[in-house]
Coordinates of C-alpha atoms and ligand atoms in Angstrom, one line a residue:
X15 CA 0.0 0.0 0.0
X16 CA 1.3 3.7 -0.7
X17 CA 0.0 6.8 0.6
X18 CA -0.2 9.5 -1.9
X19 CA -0.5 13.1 -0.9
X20 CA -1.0 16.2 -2.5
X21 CA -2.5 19.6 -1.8
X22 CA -3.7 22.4 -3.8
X23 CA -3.3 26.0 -2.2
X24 CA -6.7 27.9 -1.7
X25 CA -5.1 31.3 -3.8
X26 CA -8.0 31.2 -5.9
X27 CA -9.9 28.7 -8.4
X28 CA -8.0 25.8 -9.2
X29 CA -7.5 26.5 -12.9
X30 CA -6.2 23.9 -16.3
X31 CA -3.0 24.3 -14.9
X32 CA -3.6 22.7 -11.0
X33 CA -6.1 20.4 -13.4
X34 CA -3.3 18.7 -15.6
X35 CA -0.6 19.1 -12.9
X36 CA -1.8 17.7 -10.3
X37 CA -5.6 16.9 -9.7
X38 CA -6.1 14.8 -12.4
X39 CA -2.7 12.5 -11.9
X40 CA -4.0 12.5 -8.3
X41 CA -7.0 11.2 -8.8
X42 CA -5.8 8.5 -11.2
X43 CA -3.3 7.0 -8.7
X44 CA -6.4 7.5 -5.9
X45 CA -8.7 5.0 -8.1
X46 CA -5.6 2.1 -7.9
X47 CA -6.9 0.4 -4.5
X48 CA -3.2 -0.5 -3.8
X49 CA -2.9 3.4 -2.8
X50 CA -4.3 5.3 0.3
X51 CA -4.7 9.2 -0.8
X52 CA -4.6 12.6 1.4
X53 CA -6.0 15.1 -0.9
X54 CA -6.2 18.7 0.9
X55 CA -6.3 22.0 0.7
X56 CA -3.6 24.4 1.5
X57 CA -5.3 27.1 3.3
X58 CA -2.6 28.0 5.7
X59 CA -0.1 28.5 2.9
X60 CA -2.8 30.7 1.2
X61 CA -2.2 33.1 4.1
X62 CA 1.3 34.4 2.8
X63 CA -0.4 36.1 0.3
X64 CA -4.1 36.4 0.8
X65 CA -5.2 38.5 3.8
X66 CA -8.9 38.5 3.2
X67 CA -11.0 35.7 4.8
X68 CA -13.7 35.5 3.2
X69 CA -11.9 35.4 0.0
X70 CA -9.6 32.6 1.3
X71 CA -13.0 30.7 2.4
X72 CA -14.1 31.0 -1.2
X73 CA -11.5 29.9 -2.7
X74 CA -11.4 26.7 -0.4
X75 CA -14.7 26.1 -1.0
X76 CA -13.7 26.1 -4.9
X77 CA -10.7 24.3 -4.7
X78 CA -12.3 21.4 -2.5
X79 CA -15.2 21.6 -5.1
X80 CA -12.9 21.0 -7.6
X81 CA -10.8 18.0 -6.2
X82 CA -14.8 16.3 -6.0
X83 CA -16.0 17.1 -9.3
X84 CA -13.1 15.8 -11.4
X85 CA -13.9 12.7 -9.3
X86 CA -12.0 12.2 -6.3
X87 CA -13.5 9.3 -4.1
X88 CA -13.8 11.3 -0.4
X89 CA -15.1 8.6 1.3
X90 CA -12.8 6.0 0.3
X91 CA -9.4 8.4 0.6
X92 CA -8.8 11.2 2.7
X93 CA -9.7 14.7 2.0
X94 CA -9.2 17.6 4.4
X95 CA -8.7 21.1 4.6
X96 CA -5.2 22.0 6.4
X97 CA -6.5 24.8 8.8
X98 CA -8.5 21.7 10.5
X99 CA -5.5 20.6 11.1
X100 CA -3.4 23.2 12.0
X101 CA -1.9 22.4 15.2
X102 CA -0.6 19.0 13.8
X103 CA 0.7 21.0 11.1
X104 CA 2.2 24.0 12.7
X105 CA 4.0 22.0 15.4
X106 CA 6.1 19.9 13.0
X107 CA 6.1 23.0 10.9
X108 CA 8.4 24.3 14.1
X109 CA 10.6 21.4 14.9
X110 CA 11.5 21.3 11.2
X111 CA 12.2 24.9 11.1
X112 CA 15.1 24.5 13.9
X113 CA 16.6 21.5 11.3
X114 CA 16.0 23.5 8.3
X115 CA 19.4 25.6 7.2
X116 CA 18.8 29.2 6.5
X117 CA 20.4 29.2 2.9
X118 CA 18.2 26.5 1.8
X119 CA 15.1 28.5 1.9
X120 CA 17.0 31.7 0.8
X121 CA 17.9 30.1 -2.2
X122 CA 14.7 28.7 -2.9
X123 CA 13.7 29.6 -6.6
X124 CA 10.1 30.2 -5.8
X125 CA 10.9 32.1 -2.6
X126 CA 13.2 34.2 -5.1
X127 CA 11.1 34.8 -7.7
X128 CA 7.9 35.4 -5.2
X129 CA 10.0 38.2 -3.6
X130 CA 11.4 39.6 -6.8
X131 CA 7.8 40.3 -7.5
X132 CA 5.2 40.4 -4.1
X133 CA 5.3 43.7 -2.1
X134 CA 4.8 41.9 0.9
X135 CA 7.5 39.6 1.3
X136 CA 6.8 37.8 4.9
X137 CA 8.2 35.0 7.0
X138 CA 5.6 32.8 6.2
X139 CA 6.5 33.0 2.4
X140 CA 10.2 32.5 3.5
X141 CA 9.2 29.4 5.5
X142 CA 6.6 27.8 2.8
X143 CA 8.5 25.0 1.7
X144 CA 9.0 24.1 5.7
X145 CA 5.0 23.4 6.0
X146 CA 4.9 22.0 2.7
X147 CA 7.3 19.5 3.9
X148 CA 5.5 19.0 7.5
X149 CA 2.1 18.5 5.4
X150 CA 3.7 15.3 3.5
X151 CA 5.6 13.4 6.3
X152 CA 2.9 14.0 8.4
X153 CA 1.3 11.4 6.6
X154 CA 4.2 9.4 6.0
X155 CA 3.2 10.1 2.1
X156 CA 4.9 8.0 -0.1
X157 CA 4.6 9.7 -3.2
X158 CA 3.8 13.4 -4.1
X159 CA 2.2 14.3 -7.5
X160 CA 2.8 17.8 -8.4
X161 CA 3.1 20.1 -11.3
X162 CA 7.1 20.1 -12.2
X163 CA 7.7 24.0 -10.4
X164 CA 7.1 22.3 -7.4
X165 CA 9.9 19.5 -8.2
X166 CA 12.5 21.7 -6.1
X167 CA 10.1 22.0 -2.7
X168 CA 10.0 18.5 -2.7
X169 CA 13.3 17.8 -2.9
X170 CA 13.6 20.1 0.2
X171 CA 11.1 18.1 2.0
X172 CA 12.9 14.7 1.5
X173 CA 15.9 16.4 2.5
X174 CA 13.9 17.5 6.0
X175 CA 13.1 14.5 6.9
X176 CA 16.1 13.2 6.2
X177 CA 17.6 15.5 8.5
X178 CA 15.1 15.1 11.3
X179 CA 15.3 11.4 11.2
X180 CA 19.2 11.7 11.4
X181 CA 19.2 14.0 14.6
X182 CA 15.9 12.4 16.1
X183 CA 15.7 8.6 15.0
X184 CA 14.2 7.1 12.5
X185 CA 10.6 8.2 11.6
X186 CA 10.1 10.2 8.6
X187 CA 8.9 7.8 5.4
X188 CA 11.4 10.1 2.7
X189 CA 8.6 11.5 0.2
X190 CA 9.2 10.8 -3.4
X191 CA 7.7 13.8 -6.2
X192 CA 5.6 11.7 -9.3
X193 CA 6.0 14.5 -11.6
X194 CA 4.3 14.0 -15.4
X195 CA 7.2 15.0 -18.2
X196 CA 4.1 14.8 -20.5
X197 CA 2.5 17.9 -19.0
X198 CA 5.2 19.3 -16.4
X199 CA 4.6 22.9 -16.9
X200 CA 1.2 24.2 -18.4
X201 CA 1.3 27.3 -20.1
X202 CA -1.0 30.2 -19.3
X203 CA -2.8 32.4 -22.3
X204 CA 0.6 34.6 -22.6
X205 CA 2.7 31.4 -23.3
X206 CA 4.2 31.5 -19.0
X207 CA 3.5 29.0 -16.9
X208 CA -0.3 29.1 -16.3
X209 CA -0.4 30.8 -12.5
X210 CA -3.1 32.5 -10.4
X211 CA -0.6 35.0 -9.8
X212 CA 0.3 35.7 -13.5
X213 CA -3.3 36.2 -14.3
X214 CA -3.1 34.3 -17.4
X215 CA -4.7 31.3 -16.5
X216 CA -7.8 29.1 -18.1
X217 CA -11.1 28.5 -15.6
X218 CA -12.4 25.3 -17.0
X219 CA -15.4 25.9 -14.5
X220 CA -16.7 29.5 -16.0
X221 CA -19.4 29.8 -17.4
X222 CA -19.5 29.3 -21.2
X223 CA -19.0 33.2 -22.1
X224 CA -16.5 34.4 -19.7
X225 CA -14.5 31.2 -20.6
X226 CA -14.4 32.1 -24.3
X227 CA -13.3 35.3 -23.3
X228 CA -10.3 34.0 -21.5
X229 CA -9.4 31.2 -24.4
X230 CA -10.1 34.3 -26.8
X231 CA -6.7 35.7 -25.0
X232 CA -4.6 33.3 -25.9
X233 CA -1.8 34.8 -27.5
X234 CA -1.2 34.3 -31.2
X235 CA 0.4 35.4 -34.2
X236 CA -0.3 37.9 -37.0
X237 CA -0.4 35.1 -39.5
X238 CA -3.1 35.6 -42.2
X239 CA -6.5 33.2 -42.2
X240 CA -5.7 31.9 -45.3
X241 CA -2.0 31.0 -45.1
X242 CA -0.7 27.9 -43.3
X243 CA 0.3 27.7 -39.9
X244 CA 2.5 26.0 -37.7
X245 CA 0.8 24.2 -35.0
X246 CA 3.8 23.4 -33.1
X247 CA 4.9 26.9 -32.4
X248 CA 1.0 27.6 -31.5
X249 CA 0.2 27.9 -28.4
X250 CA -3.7 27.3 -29.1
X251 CA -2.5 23.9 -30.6
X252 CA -0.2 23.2 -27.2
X253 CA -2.7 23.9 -25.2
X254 CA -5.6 21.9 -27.3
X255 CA -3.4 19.1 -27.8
X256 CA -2.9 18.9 -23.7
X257 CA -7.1 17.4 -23.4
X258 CA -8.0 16.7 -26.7
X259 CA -7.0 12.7 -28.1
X260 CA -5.0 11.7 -30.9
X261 CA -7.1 11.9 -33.2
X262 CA -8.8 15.5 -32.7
X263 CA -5.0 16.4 -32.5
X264 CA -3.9 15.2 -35.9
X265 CA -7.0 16.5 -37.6
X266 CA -6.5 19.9 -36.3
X267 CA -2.6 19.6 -37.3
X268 CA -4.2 19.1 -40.8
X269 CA -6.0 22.0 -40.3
X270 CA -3.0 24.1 -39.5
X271 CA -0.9 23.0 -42.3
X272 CA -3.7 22.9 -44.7
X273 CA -4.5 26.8 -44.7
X274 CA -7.9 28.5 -44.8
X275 CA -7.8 27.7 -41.1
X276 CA -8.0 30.8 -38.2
X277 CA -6.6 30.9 -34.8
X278 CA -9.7 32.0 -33.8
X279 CA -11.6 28.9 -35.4
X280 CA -8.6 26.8 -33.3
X281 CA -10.0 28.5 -30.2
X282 CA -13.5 28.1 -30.6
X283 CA -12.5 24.1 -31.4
X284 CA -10.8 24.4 -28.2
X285 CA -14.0 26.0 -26.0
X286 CA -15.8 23.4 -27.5
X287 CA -13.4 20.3 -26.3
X288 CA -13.2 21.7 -23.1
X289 CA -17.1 21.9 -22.7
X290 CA -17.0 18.5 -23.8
X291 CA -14.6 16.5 -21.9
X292 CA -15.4 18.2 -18.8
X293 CA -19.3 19.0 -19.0
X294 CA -20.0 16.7 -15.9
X295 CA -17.3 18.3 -13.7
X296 CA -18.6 21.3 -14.8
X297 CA -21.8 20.5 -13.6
X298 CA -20.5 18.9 -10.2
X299 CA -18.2 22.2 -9.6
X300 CA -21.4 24.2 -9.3
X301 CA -24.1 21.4 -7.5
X302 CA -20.8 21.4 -4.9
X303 CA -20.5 25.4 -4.5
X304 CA -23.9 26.0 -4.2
X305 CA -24.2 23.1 -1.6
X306 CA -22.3 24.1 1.2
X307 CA -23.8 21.4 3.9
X308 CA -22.8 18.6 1.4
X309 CA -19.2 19.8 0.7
X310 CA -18.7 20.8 4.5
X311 CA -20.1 17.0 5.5
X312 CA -17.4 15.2 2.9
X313 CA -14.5 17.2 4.7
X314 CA -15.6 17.2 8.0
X315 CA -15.8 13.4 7.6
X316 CA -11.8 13.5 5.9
X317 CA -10.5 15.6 8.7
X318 CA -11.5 13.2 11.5
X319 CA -9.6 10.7 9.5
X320 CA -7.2 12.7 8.7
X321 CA -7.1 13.8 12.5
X322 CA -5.9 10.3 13.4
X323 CA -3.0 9.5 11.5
X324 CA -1.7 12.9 12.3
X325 CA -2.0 12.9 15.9
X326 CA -0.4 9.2 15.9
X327 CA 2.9 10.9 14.2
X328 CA 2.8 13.8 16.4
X329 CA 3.1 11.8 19.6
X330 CA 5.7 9.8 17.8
X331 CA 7.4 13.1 17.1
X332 CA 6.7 14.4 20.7
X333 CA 8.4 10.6 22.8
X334 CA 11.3 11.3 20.2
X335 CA 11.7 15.3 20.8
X336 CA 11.5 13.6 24.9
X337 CA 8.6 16.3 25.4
X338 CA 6.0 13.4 26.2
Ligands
LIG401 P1 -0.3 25.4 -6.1 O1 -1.6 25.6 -5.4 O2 0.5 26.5 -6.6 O3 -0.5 24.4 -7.3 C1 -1.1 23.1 -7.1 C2 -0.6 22.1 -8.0 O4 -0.8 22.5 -9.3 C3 0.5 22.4 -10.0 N1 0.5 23.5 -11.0 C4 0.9 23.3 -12.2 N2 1.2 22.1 -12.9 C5 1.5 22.3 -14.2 N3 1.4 23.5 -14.9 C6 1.1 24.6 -14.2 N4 1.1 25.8 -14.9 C7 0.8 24.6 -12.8 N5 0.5 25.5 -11.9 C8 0.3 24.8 -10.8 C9 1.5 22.6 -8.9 O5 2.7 22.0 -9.3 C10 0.9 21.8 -7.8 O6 1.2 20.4 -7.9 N6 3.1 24.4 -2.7 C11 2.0 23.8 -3.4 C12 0.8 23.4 -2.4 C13 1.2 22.5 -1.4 C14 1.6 21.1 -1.5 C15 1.8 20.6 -0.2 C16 1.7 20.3 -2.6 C17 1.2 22.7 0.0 N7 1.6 21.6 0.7 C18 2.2 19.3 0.0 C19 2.1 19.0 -2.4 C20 2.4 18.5 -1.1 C21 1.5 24.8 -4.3 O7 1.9 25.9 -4.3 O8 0.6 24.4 -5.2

């Protein structure tokens, strides 16, 4: 059996990128019953750069929505929102702060390139790959499916644990990161990686309009209609070719090279796919946003479960640390 964990943070909707990155391998390797899966939100990390609550409780809302209507099995895994947990998390968060080295974190490419750009650069921002790394060996979590900017974070946390079961005794299970090269990084509309931050990302769960709109900003080109085009310099075609199958893939290449053929017509082929292929998750997003008892009854459920296995390693944590 292998525990597989990942989390999403609650910075706003999960968009295509969290989709392909993470959620959907997630869910894949939570449907083989030889794996146990702790699926969560990360609404403490959130906090480094969201200040507003109710914002932050929206967003949870919509990223917990998400993780269920793409399919993920609540009952049978475990699903929980971090701030439920908080204590678990923050405590370990702590005792692998005094093991972390200061130049590891200050060297961090995210931290860099989050300070490079955020006005408020905090200690919590500083010390985000710390509770990322608490969240997973928490869990003892075997394996961690992210999105490939995240490859360097979990190299961190193996390291952590590592370290805390060198000074400590032997605890930690070392995390392993499961990232896709297939997908790795999904571009956003301007061709960077897709990010809430960048505000370039695609909403699979807007309605139909305001998601034309976005897909309608995708960057292209000044080729002319009629001339042909080269799909694999396209970043409508990338981004197609990331849900559509084989098939709708080579026909459209056809398209490309055949001339007579808009980017505009590729991104109306590409609306259309995505209303296709995730009408029902679609749907589900929206029955689980508008139904707060049912969403809050699936996590409250998760974070009892989730509850047990934390507290178990914490007292584990606490006989080693000689505090218990
Ligand atoms: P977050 O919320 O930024 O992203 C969630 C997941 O989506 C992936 N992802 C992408 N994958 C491909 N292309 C993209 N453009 C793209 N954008 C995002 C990310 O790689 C990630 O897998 N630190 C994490 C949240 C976290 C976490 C954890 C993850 C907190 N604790 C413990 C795993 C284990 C983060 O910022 O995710």
């Amino acid at each position: 059996m292998s525990r597989i964990l990942t989390g999403i943070q609650a910075s706003g909707r999960p968009h295509l990128g969290n989709i392909l990155g993470a959620i959907e391998p997630a869910i894949k390797l939570s449907q083989n019953p030889e794996n146990e899966s702790f699926l969560f939100i990360a609404d403490l990390h959130s906090l480094t750069t969201i200040k507003n609550p109710d914002l932050l409780k929206e967003n949870t809302k919509a990223v917990a929505s998400a993780w269920l209507a793409c399919g993920f099995d609540a009952e049978k895994n475990f699903f929980y929102r971090q701030s439920k947990l908080a204590h678990f998390h923050t405590e370990l968060l702590w005792y692998l702060s005094c093991l972390t080295p200061y130049p590891m974190l200050a060297n961090a490419h995210s931290f860099k390139e989050k300070s490079d750009k955020l006005s408020d650069v905090n200690a919590g921002l500083f010390t985000y790959p710390v509770l990322q790394a608490a969240d997973i060996i928490l869990y003892q979590a075997h394996f961690v499916p992210v999105g490939k900017d995240q490859k360097q974070h979990l190299e961190m946390s193996k390291d952590i644990a590592a370290s805390f079961n060198r000074v400590f005794g032997e605890l930690f299970v070392l995390p392993e990161s499961l990232i896709n090269e297939q997908i790795m990084t999904i571009p956003g509309v301007d061709g960077q990686k897709m990010s809430k931050s960048y505000n370039n990302y695609i909403d699979i769960f807007l309605s139909e309009k305001e998601l034309y709109k976005q897909i309608k900003g995708i960057v292209t080109d000044a080729t002319p209609l009629e001339e042909p085009k080269n799909p694999d310099t396209c970043l409508v075609f990338k981004l197609y070719s990331l849900i559509a199958d084989e098939s709708q893939i080579a026909e459209m290449r056809q398209k490309y090279l055949a001339g007579g053929y808009g980017y505009g017509h590729a991104k109306k082929e590409f609306l259309d796919l995505i209303l296709d292929k995730y009408g029902n998750q679609r749907d589900l997003f929206d029955y689980y946003m508008a139904d707060s008892a049912a969403l809050e009854a699936k996590l409250k459920v998760g974070e009892e479960k989730a509850a047990d296995i934390a507290s178990d390693t914490m007292k584990k944590v606490r006989t080693l640390l000689k505090f218990d």
